[in-house]
XYZ file of C-alpha atoms in Angstrom:
653
model
C -30.182 -66.840 80.495
C -27.111 -65.388 82.131
C -25.114 -66.592 79.172
C -27.392 -64.785 76.715
C -27.330 -61.613 78.793
C -23.577 -61.806 79.091
C -23.292 -62.262 75.323
C -25.482 -59.249 74.614
C -23.449 -57.159 77.053
C -20.260 -58.284 75.378
C -21.636 -57.286 71.962
C -22.747 -53.938 73.317
C -19.342 -53.277 74.813
C -17.687 -54.132 71.508
C -20.018 -51.809 69.672
C -19.378 -49.003 72.161
C -15.648 -49.582 71.876
C -15.845 -49.357 68.073
C -17.880 -46.150 68.304
C -15.428 -44.760 70.839
C -12.556 -45.340 68.452
C -14.226 -44.043 65.302
C -16.441 -41.195 66.512
C -16.092 -38.118 68.627
C -18.333 -38.666 71.663
C -19.331 -36.401 74.505
C -21.845 -36.427 77.353
C -23.804 -33.365 78.355
C -26.092 -32.717 81.221
C -29.710 -32.009 80.518
C -28.863 -28.328 80.894
C -26.154 -28.564 78.184
C -23.169 -28.708 80.531
C -20.353 -30.897 79.207
C -19.737 -33.827 81.517
C -17.249 -35.945 79.580
C -15.638 -36.331 76.129
C -13.417 -38.860 74.444
C -10.061 -38.210 72.816
C -11.564 -37.879 69.352
C -13.870 -35.138 70.557
C -11.099 -33.320 72.445
C -8.754 -33.607 69.442
C -11.472 -32.199 67.202
C -12.077 -29.198 69.465
C -8.453 -28.684 70.444
C -9.307 -28.456 74.144
C -8.201 -30.521 77.111
C -11.067 -32.076 79.061
C -10.336 -29.911 82.061
C -10.722 -26.768 79.929
C -14.265 -27.493 78.847
C -15.718 -29.804 81.521
C -18.528 -27.975 83.189
C -18.817 -25.505 80.284
C -22.046 -25.195 78.369
C -22.262 -26.635 74.888
C -22.654 -23.028 73.728
C -18.859 -22.468 73.969
C -18.456 -24.880 71.037
C -20.695 -22.933 68.638
C -20.586 -19.420 67.198
C -22.111 -16.740 69.371
C -24.816 -15.904 66.855
C -25.751 -19.578 66.595
C -25.870 -19.982 70.388
C -28.365 -17.113 70.607
C -30.524 -18.282 67.715
C -34.013 -19.737 67.904
C -32.805 -22.892 66.137
C -30.268 -23.498 68.909
C -32.871 -23.049 71.663
C -35.248 -25.314 69.754
C -32.516 -27.986 69.555
C -32.079 -28.129 73.329
C -35.771 -27.882 73.982
C -36.324 -30.983 71.842
C -33.514 -32.822 73.624
C -35.057 -31.951 76.981
C -38.242 -33.522 75.748
C -36.308 -36.703 75.049
C -36.274 -36.241 71.254
C -33.144 -37.308 69.401
C -31.661 -34.637 67.077
C -29.331 -35.082 64.081
C -27.789 -32.080 62.400
C -24.719 -30.571 60.736
C -23.351 -27.408 62.211
C -20.275 -25.298 62.567
C -18.207 -26.006 65.652
C -15.831 -23.449 67.117
C -12.619 -25.139 68.221
C -9.933 -23.690 70.418
C -8.427 -20.540 68.982
C -11.537 -19.805 66.931
C -10.872 -22.539 64.376
C -14.068 -23.592 62.636
C -14.952 -27.255 62.103
C -17.972 -28.803 60.520
C -19.491 -31.784 62.371
C -22.330 -34.124 61.600
C -23.720 -35.034 65.055
C -26.488 -37.066 66.591
C -27.646 -35.886 70.009
C -29.395 -38.730 71.851
C -31.158 -38.170 75.215
C -30.535 -40.908 77.862
C -33.740 -41.610 79.789
C -34.225 -42.835 83.334
C -36.689 -45.558 84.239
C -39.512 -43.102 84.225
C -38.610 -41.996 80.696
C -37.209 -38.656 81.688
C -33.969 -37.378 80.036
C -31.058 -37.358 82.479
C -28.149 -36.677 80.131
C -27.351 -36.199 76.417
C -24.870 -38.309 74.451
C -23.409 -36.723 71.306
C -21.921 -38.876 68.566
C -20.134 -36.682 66.005
C -18.104 -37.003 62.825
C -15.673 -34.401 61.452
C -17.067 -33.477 58.022
C -14.980 -30.329 57.554
C -13.155 -31.690 54.503
C -16.373 -33.001 53.040
C -18.077 -29.664 53.668
C -15.237 -27.764 52.107
C -15.289 -30.065 49.116
C -19.039 -29.727 48.896
C -18.811 -25.961 49.251
C -16.150 -25.874 46.556
C -18.317 -28.005 44.310
C -21.290 -25.782 45.070
C -19.246 -22.697 44.286
C -18.110 -24.270 41.054
C -21.674 -25.198 40.201
C -22.846 -21.680 41.030
C -20.039 -20.165 38.986
C -20.846 -22.537 36.146
C -24.500 -21.624 36.442
C -23.628 -17.926 36.351
C -21.170 -18.105 33.464
C -22.596 -20.843 31.269
C -25.844 -21.994 29.824
C -27.060 -25.022 31.810
C -29.991 -27.334 31.091
C -31.013 -30.531 32.865
C -32.759 -33.210 30.849
C -34.314 -36.505 31.739
C -32.978 -39.562 29.986
C -35.866 -39.277 27.534
C -34.833 -35.701 26.620
C -37.458 -33.935 28.734
C -36.330 -30.514 29.988
C -36.178 -30.632 33.811
C -34.614 -27.252 34.451
C -32.782 -24.453 32.638
C -30.822 -21.510 33.944
C -31.309 -17.861 32.893
C -28.252 -17.874 30.626
C -29.704 -20.397 28.210
C -33.223 -19.014 28.519
C -31.980 -15.537 27.591
C -29.985 -16.913 24.674
C -32.966 -18.898 23.384
C -35.545 -16.207 24.066
C -37.809 -18.428 26.229
C -39.144 -18.401 29.785
C -38.631 -21.460 31.989
C -42.299 -22.374 32.023
C -42.306 -22.436 28.217
C -39.613 -25.109 27.991
C -39.899 -27.102 31.209
C -41.406 -30.495 30.424
C -40.789 -30.087 26.683
C -38.640 -32.417 24.647
C -35.131 -31.508 23.544
C -36.112 -31.868 19.919
C -38.174 -28.667 20.162
C -34.795 -26.900 19.829
C -33.624 -28.961 16.841
C -34.328 -28.421 13.168
C -37.125 -30.783 12.028
C -34.888 -32.667 9.619
C -32.251 -33.153 12.312
C -34.774 -34.266 14.959
C -35.954 -37.066 12.667
C -32.483 -38.196 11.647
C -30.628 -41.326 12.739
C -27.776 -39.101 13.889
C -30.064 -37.413 16.420
C -31.342 -40.789 17.641
C -27.801 -42.131 18.027
C -26.858 -38.955 19.889
C -29.408 -39.589 22.653
C -28.677 -43.287 22.792
C -25.011 -42.552 23.465
C -25.989 -40.169 26.284
C -28.213 -42.755 27.948
C -25.286 -45.174 27.815
C -23.327 -42.695 29.914
C -21.168 -41.244 27.135
C -20.282 -37.538 27.106
C -20.763 -35.584 23.888
C -18.939 -32.296 23.250
C -19.141 -30.178 20.118
C -20.493 -26.955 18.650
C -24.267 -27.308 18.423
C -26.802 -25.232 16.553
C -30.273 -25.086 18.147
C -33.383 -23.116 17.302
C -34.519 -20.411 19.675
C -37.769 -18.500 19.669
C -38.900 -17.730 16.140
C -36.609 -20.428 14.713
C -33.649 -18.143 15.353
C -30.323 -19.954 15.070
C -28.351 -20.079 18.330
C -24.928 -21.713 18.568
C -23.501 -23.308 21.724
C -20.111 -24.803 22.418
C -21.471 -27.390 24.815
C -20.998 -30.677 26.596
C -23.847 -33.102 27.244
C -22.793 -35.004 30.389
C -24.799 -37.904 31.854
C -25.230 -37.743 35.668
C -25.174 -41.101 37.463
C -27.098 -42.163 40.542
C -25.705 -44.053 43.542
C -25.587 -47.241 41.511
C -23.575 -45.593 38.737
C -26.392 -45.663 36.243
C -27.270 -42.472 34.283
C -30.292 -40.745 35.759
C -30.293 -37.417 33.942
C -28.380 -35.408 31.345
C -26.828 -32.012 32.022
C -25.869 -29.753 29.171
C -23.531 -26.890 29.961
C -21.958 -24.623 27.398
C -21.296 -21.101 26.203
C -23.131 -19.102 23.573
C -20.908 -18.752 20.495
C -23.466 -17.432 18.010
C -21.524 -14.247 17.300
C -18.248 -16.131 17.265
C -19.781 -18.624 14.857
C -21.022 -15.845 12.595
C -17.571 -14.295 12.603
C -15.990 -17.692 11.991
C -18.478 -18.402 9.202
C -17.814 -15.006 7.693
C -14.081 -15.529 8.069
C -14.373 -19.019 6.639
C -16.361 -17.644 3.723
C -13.722 -15.003 3.142
C -10.953 -17.577 3.314
C -12.871 -19.809 0.907
C -13.410 -16.848 -1.425
C -9.713 -15.981 -1.236
C -8.851 -19.615 -1.896
C -11.095 -19.583 -4.971
C -9.712 -16.311 -6.317
C -6.082 -16.190 -5.212
C -3.020 -18.365 -5.081
C -2.384 -19.474 -1.486
C 0.747 -21.092 -0.077
C 1.499 -22.023 3.530
C 5.103 -22.163 4.758
C 6.687 -23.051 8.052
C 8.949 -20.388 9.537
C 11.964 -21.860 7.757
C 10.320 -21.414 4.344
C 9.334 -25.033 3.715
C 6.050 -25.459 1.842
C 3.318 -27.085 3.935
C 0.297 -26.628 1.679
C -0.695 -25.002 -1.626
C -3.960 -24.452 -3.448
C -4.807 -25.110 -7.079
C -4.484 -21.459 -8.108
C -0.843 -21.367 -7.040
C -0.104 -24.675 -8.735
C -1.710 -23.381 -11.911
C 0.394 -20.203 -11.762
C 3.748 -21.976 -11.332
C 2.901 -25.073 -13.382
C 3.699 -27.696 -10.717
C 1.687 -30.495 -9.093
C 1.145 -30.470 -5.327
C 3.456 -33.428 -4.702
C 6.235 -31.622 -6.575
C 6.273 -28.617 -4.233
C 5.063 -29.817 -0.815
C 8.007 -30.141 1.531
C 10.244 -28.116 -0.784
C 11.764 -24.791 0.202
C 10.559 -21.458 -1.131
C 13.913 -20.846 -2.853
C 12.860 -23.255 -5.623
C 10.870 -20.308 -7.024
C 13.686 -17.698 -7.000
C 16.873 -17.357 -9.028
C 20.006 -18.956 -7.649
C 21.865 -15.698 -7.036
C 19.038 -14.273 -4.950
C 18.496 -17.562 -3.081
C 22.006 -17.390 -1.581
C 22.023 -13.625 -1.021
C 21.945 -11.903 2.400
C 18.773 -10.113 1.288
C 16.902 -13.412 0.890
C 18.076 -14.643 4.286
C 17.006 -11.354 5.866
C 13.617 -11.666 4.121
C 12.840 -14.903 5.988
C 14.369 -13.663 9.236
C 11.995 -10.693 9.202
C 9.048 -12.990 8.494
C 10.067 -15.045 11.538
C 9.938 -11.821 13.573
C 6.340 -11.270 12.499
C 6.897 -8.667 9.780
C 4.791 -8.897 6.651
C 5.654 -8.002 3.059
C 3.549 -7.035 0.073
C 4.839 -6.316 -3.435
C 5.060 -7.560 -6.997
C 7.542 -10.435 -7.165
C 9.164 -12.166 -10.106
C 9.324 -15.902 -9.503
C 10.458 -18.927 -11.505
C 7.842 -21.480 -12.520
C 8.239 -24.959 -13.905
C 10.599 -25.091 -16.855
C 12.298 -21.840 -15.831
C 9.542 -19.569 -17.116
C 9.049 -16.209 -15.404
C 5.969 -15.860 -13.227
C 4.920 -12.482 -11.818
C 2.917 -12.526 -8.583
C 1.334 -9.632 -6.735
C 1.715 -11.219 -3.316
C 1.688 -10.649 0.424
C 3.618 -12.759 2.930
C 1.711 -12.865 6.234
C 3.097 -14.375 9.456
C 0.317 -16.186 11.384
C 0.480 -15.833 15.175
C -0.372 -18.451 17.780
C -2.401 -17.806 20.946
C 0.727 -16.418 22.593
C 1.224 -13.881 19.832
C 4.239 -15.668 18.347
C 4.566 -16.473 14.617
C 4.252 -20.166 13.838
C 3.761 -20.182 10.067
C 3.641 -17.893 7.029
C 0.742 -17.704 4.580
C 1.267 -16.179 1.165
C -1.688 -14.773 -0.767
C -0.937 -13.989 -4.400
C -2.507 -13.006 -7.691
C -0.933 -14.097 -10.957
C -0.176 -10.838 -12.794
C 2.150 -12.355 -15.388
C -0.050 -11.284 -18.312
C -0.380 -7.793 -16.893
C 3.344 -7.518 -16.228
C 4.189 -8.729 -19.716
C 1.797 -6.099 -21.087
C 3.478 -3.503 -18.892
C 6.868 -4.689 -20.110
C 5.655 -4.229 -23.679
C 4.335 -0.813 -22.705
C 7.747 0.011 -21.257
C 9.404 -1.065 -24.496
C 6.927 1.097 -26.409
C 7.590 3.974 -24.040
C 11.324 3.438 -24.525
C 10.821 3.584 -28.299
C 8.580 6.637 -27.940
C 11.188 8.239 -25.740
C 13.831 7.497 -28.355
C 11.627 8.937 -31.108
C 10.883 12.019 -29.043
C 14.572 12.403 -28.348
C 15.343 12.099 -32.089
C 12.643 14.668 -32.904
C 13.972 16.949 -30.188
C 17.507 16.657 -31.563
C 16.208 17.335 -35.096
C 14.305 20.359 -33.808
C 17.459 21.644 -32.167
C 19.421 21.140 -35.395
C 16.637 22.866 -37.333
C 16.733 25.700 -34.854
C 20.497 26.028 -35.366
C 20.023 26.030 -39.173
C 17.279 28.619 -38.920
C 19.522 30.732 -36.740
C 22.227 30.585 -39.461
C 19.663 31.425 -42.162
C 18.406 34.289 -40.030
C 21.946 35.629 -39.720
C 22.471 35.352 -43.500
C 19.117 36.983 -44.230
C 20.164 39.779 -41.909
C 23.349 40.264 -43.888
C 21.390 40.089 -47.171
C 18.962 42.682 -45.918
C 21.857 44.954 -44.970
C 23.412 44.524 -48.444
C 20.089 45.237 -50.172
C 19.579 48.287 -47.985
C 23.076 49.492 -48.976
C 22.335 48.953 -52.685
C 19.061 50.774 -52.239
C 20.852 53.692 -50.626
C 23.480 53.761 -53.420
C 20.716 53.689 -56.031
C 19.058 56.615 -54.319
C 22.387 58.473 -54.345
C 22.920 57.685 -58.046
C 19.390 58.811 -58.837
C 20.047 62.043 -57.002
C 23.364 62.564 -58.860
C 21.694 61.824 -62.208
C 19.042 64.397 -61.396
C 21.712 66.938 -60.640
C 23.457 66.057 -63.939
C 20.208 66.613 -65.841
C 19.771 69.928 -64.116
C 23.367 70.849 -65.111
C 22.781 69.860 -68.778
C 19.593 71.872 -68.720
C 21.563 74.893 -67.518
C 24.198 74.281 -70.225
C 21.433 74.084 -72.823
C 20.194 77.481 -71.719
C 23.701 78.891 -72.096
C 24.027 77.327 -75.577
C 20.707 78.824 -76.599
C 21.951 82.195 -75.417
C 25.185 81.742 -77.385
C 23.138 80.716 -80.429
C 21.047 83.868 -80.158
C 24.204 85.920 -79.824
C 25.666 84.169 -82.896
C 22.519 84.934 -84.859
C 22.699 88.567 -83.834
C 26.397 88.671 -84.708
C 25.622 87.039 -88.030
C 22.879 89.624 -88.611
C 25.245 92.428 -87.714
C 27.874 90.976 -90.042
C 25.278 90.889 -92.820
C 24.363 94.502 -92.174
C 28.071 95.409 -92.119
C 28.595 93.705 -95.449
C 25.688 95.621 -96.936
C 27.030 98.864 -95.597
C 30.540 98.074 -96.828
C 29.164 97.451 -100.293
C 27.520 100.761 -100.203
C 30.722 102.390 -99.129
C 32.575 100.923 -102.032
C 36.260 100.925 -101.934
C 36.287 102.659 -98.666
C 34.315 99.970 -97.045
C 36.234 97.052 -98.489
C 38.333 96.447 -95.402
C 35.275 96.679 -93.247
C 33.634 94.116 -95.479
C 36.525 91.720 -94.914
C 36.143 92.119 -91.188
C 32.421 91.659 -91.447
C 32.953 88.485 -93.440
C 35.322 87.107 -90.823
C 32.885 87.993 -88.104
C 30.151 86.242 -90.034
C 32.322 83.177 -90.426
C 33.073 83.182 -86.735
C 29.393 83.544 -86.002
C 28.625 80.615 -88.292
C 31.328 78.555 -86.627
C 29.929 79.476 -83.210
C 26.462 78.531 -84.430
C 27.762 75.190 -85.708
C 29.589 74.565 -82.415
C 26.548 75.446 -80.338
C 24.442 73.207 -82.538
C 26.802 70.287 -81.933
C 26.971 71.105 -78.206
C 23.187 71.290 -78.087
C 22.992 67.911 -79.768
C 25.472 66.453 -77.229
C 23.555 68.017 -74.340
C 20.322 66.588 -75.760
C 22.029 63.190 -75.968
C 23.254 63.597 -72.398
C 19.746 64.562 -71.286
C 18.317 61.517 -73.046
C 20.964 59.310 -71.396
C 20.216 60.953 -68.035
C 16.519 60.272 -68.548
C 17.350 56.643 -69.355
C 19.566 56.419 -66.245
C 16.839 57.993 -64.118
C 14.287 55.526 -65.484
C 16.639 52.613 -64.975
C 17.531 53.774 -61.463
C 13.818 54.167 -60.706
C 13.213 50.575 -61.856
C 16.239 49.409 -59.876
C 15.053 51.325 -56.818
C 11.565 49.841 -57.177
C 13.053 46.333 -57.551
C 15.328 46.876 -54.593
C 12.315 48.064 -52.582
C 10.459 44.886 -53.520
C 13.496 42.792 -52.625
C 13.754 44.766 -49.387
C 10.148 43.927 -48.586
C 10.683 40.241 -49.423
C 13.872 40.099 -47.366
C 12.166 41.811 -44.409
C 9.186 39.481 -44.630
C 11.485 36.452 -44.970
C 13.568 37.597 -42.004
C 10.410 38.045 -39.928
C 9.079 34.649 -41.004
C 12.405 33.040 -40.222
C 12.412 34.742 -36.817
C 8.882 33.436 -36.160
C 9.980 29.988 -37.348
C 12.972 30.168 -35.024
C 10.707 30.967 -32.068
C 8.306 28.193 -33.090
C 11.205 25.767 -33.435
C 12.444 26.754 -29.986
C 8.941 26.118 -28.616
C 8.896 22.757 -30.411
C 12.270 21.867 -28.928
C 11.084 22.882 -25.445
C 7.831 20.952 -25.896
C 9.794 17.956 -27.146
C 11.964 18.081 -24.030
C 8.848 18.405 -21.864
C 7.250 15.501 -23.725
C 10.418 13.484 -23.259
C 10.322 14.164 -19.509
C 6.677 13.109 -19.332
C 7.304 9.960 -21.353
C 10.217 9.229 -19.021
C 7.858 9.678 -16.049
C 5.356 7.296 -17.647
C 8.162 4.859 -18.276
C 9.291 5.201 -14.664
C 5.747 4.575 -13.396
C 5.444 1.476 -15.554
C 8.836 0.337 -14.379
C 7.675 0.479 -10.753
C 5.373 -2.447 -11.557
C 8.063 -4.442 -13.292
C 10.865 -4.257 -10.748
C 10.309 -6.546 -7.766
C 10.726 -5.457 -4.175
C 13.929 -7.434 -3.663
C 15.519 -5.814 -6.727
C 14.501 -2.334 -5.589
C 16.089 -2.961 -2.215
C 19.321 -4.068 -3.828
C 19.650 -1.281 -6.413
C 16.845 1.304 -6.639
C 17.014 3.069 -10.000
C 15.543 6.301 -11.319
C 14.161 6.685 -14.820
C 15.247 9.982 -16.385
C 15.944 11.751 -19.674
C 19.000 13.981 -19.453
C 21.743 15.116 -21.770
C 25.083 13.504 -20.984
C 28.520 13.026 -22.498
C 30.920 10.082 -22.518
C 34.524 11.205 -22.080
C 37.146 8.926 -23.620
C 40.756 9.134 -22.551
C 42.854 10.864 -25.233
C 39.811 11.833 -27.329
C 39.305 15.479 -28.279
C 35.532 15.498 -28.560
C 33.142 13.778 -26.111
C 30.383 11.436 -27.299
C 26.879 12.861 -26.881
C 24.327 10.548 -25.264
C 21.043 10.528 -23.344
C 20.914 9.299 -19.730
C 17.931 6.914 -19.506
C 18.174 5.625 -15.923
C 20.591 5.866 -13.024
C 21.147 4.268 -9.620
C 23.831 4.328 -6.975
C 25.528 1.406 -8.709
C 25.380 2.413 -12.352
C 23.496 3.899 -15.275
C 22.109 3.237 -18.731
C 22.552 5.662 -21.641
C 21.493 5.838 -25.272
C 24.055 6.808 -27.910
C 23.158 8.807 -30.999
C 25.620 6.894 -33.168
C 27.468 3.614 -33.208
C 30.754 4.896 -31.805
C 32.901 2.123 -30.279
C 33.459 2.294 -26.526
C 36.384 1.022 -24.450
C 35.959 -0.920 -21.204
C 36.619 2.190 -19.093
C 35.457 5.769 -19.608
C 33.941 8.735 -17.772
C 30.347 9.986 -17.763
C 29.437 13.652 -17.451
C 25.759 14.350 -16.750
C 24.251 17.689 -17.732
C 23.352 19.831 -14.738
C 25.668 17.988 -12.338
C 29.211 18.572 -11.221
C 32.108 16.276 -11.844
C 32.459 13.097 -13.837
C 31.803 9.471 -12.912
C 34.307 6.702 -13.592
C 32.486 3.927 -15.428
C 33.065 0.370 -16.564
C 31.188 -1.000 -19.581
C 28.736 -3.776 -18.647
C 26.948 -4.480 -21.916
C 25.805 -2.813 -25.103
C 22.698 -3.592 -27.136
C 22.478 -1.367 -30.184
C 22.423 2.221 -28.993
C 21.720 1.288 -25.356
C 24.803 1.091 -23.128
C 24.767 -0.219 -19.535
C 27.581 0.726 -17.198
C 28.511 0.443 -13.558
C 30.155 3.130 -11.511
C 33.686 2.363 -10.364
C 34.378 3.426 -6.804
C 37.792 4.817 -6.007
């Protein structure tokens, strides 16, 4: 019996020793005064035994806790001999807070009355902090994400407001329902859905983007994880789904994906790394350039450009700027399979990573080769039209010069006709005066004739009287006869003079008639010359208008040509040598030549120009170009000549 008692005591001592080493222990009086404490307890509180012996247990708890009803109830129960187990905050020395899990056990005397209290405590501060952290995480998760708890059979056990709001349900409407109420009917009956739940019950996590049906069969998308929760034995006991609502994001992604798919169907798409190596291409691009995918993947972009441009600083700068995140959009001339020209209206777009840094380049392009070839033909037609307009303009100018010469000659002719007309008028006037003079002479002759008749009559009378006088009148008769003869001679002379005057008058009348006809003819000629001069003047003005309109038309055709050319010249070429379409008069000056060669300036840039010659004059390798409306002359070197078109580059001093 003693041996058994001794053995039990030995076991008890061993147990107490183990508890002493592993737990914080303290003894309190029935009034709560601390009587004793082991090293674990003192280490936990930070006090020395002397500092707290005789102090009430209240010094080890927060003031508010020591004054609470729960605290008074704890000590009341202990005073009744009732053991108490609890977790509470303990205030250590310096105000440091610990969490302890303690069992307060009353020690009874033989009559069953409590005489002291033994406290066995464990420091659970780290556990509490970990638990609090986990609780905070769970609370944060519950606030920020949609959370649902399911049984292993898919029954809804609980759901937080986030998912209820997203789905449009109240908790009582979904609690106890099966998960498949949120799935599309076809999905809920599928083997995939069955396998999904089987994997969860095996303890496997499932994460993905899930589409579920909310109230009214409204589609709701979640980016979620279904995580099995295990019990103490490690076996799954429930399923927790937590996720975020991505419905709007999914719509945007779907819309974006649809746009990308539409672009991929309609446009040529190429993906490059930042060095220009081809990572991927679509069928539209392959169709445009004539290659197969395996022929271009891994190759560098320069396989599509001419060799001179591929090694140029401009091409290197092009890719350097893409690496910096700059984008480009233009019409580009590229080289397809077999060396054929391919025109692409393309944009090069650097794609940024999450940090905002470029990590690849995507090119979207439309094959505009047919359009560009049509534009090139239109440019050729415009060039021909421009040449024709220029020819017509030159012809109009020559016509204008000829008309000006004709106008000058018609002016001189008109002056000569006017002079003849004036001379005819003078002659007519003189002839009139002559007729008047002959008329006056005729009057005098008539008077002389009358006098001669009277003299003749007197001579006759004298002869008669002399005959009567006989011998005495013979001498008088001789005189009378002589007088009569003289009178007859005078009559004969006046008759001849009268005949001559009549002839003169007839000639004067003929001259007057002729001069009148001449004057009338000259007047008619004068009218014709005046009308012709006026018509020629009108024609000259019309020709000048035609020449001006031709020049205006030439300028407009040049503008059309320039606009068309903007589509044909690629961005890289414009950067290297931007040119301006124009239509200006110019002259080529040859060393030692007297006359310059007329030409038309068709386009010009900082590096050179292109002109059209009127003739086929030979040109040396070096010459000067003088452009109308500008000062000075440009030193030029011949580049090439095709018919009347001459290309030249400017030679810098």
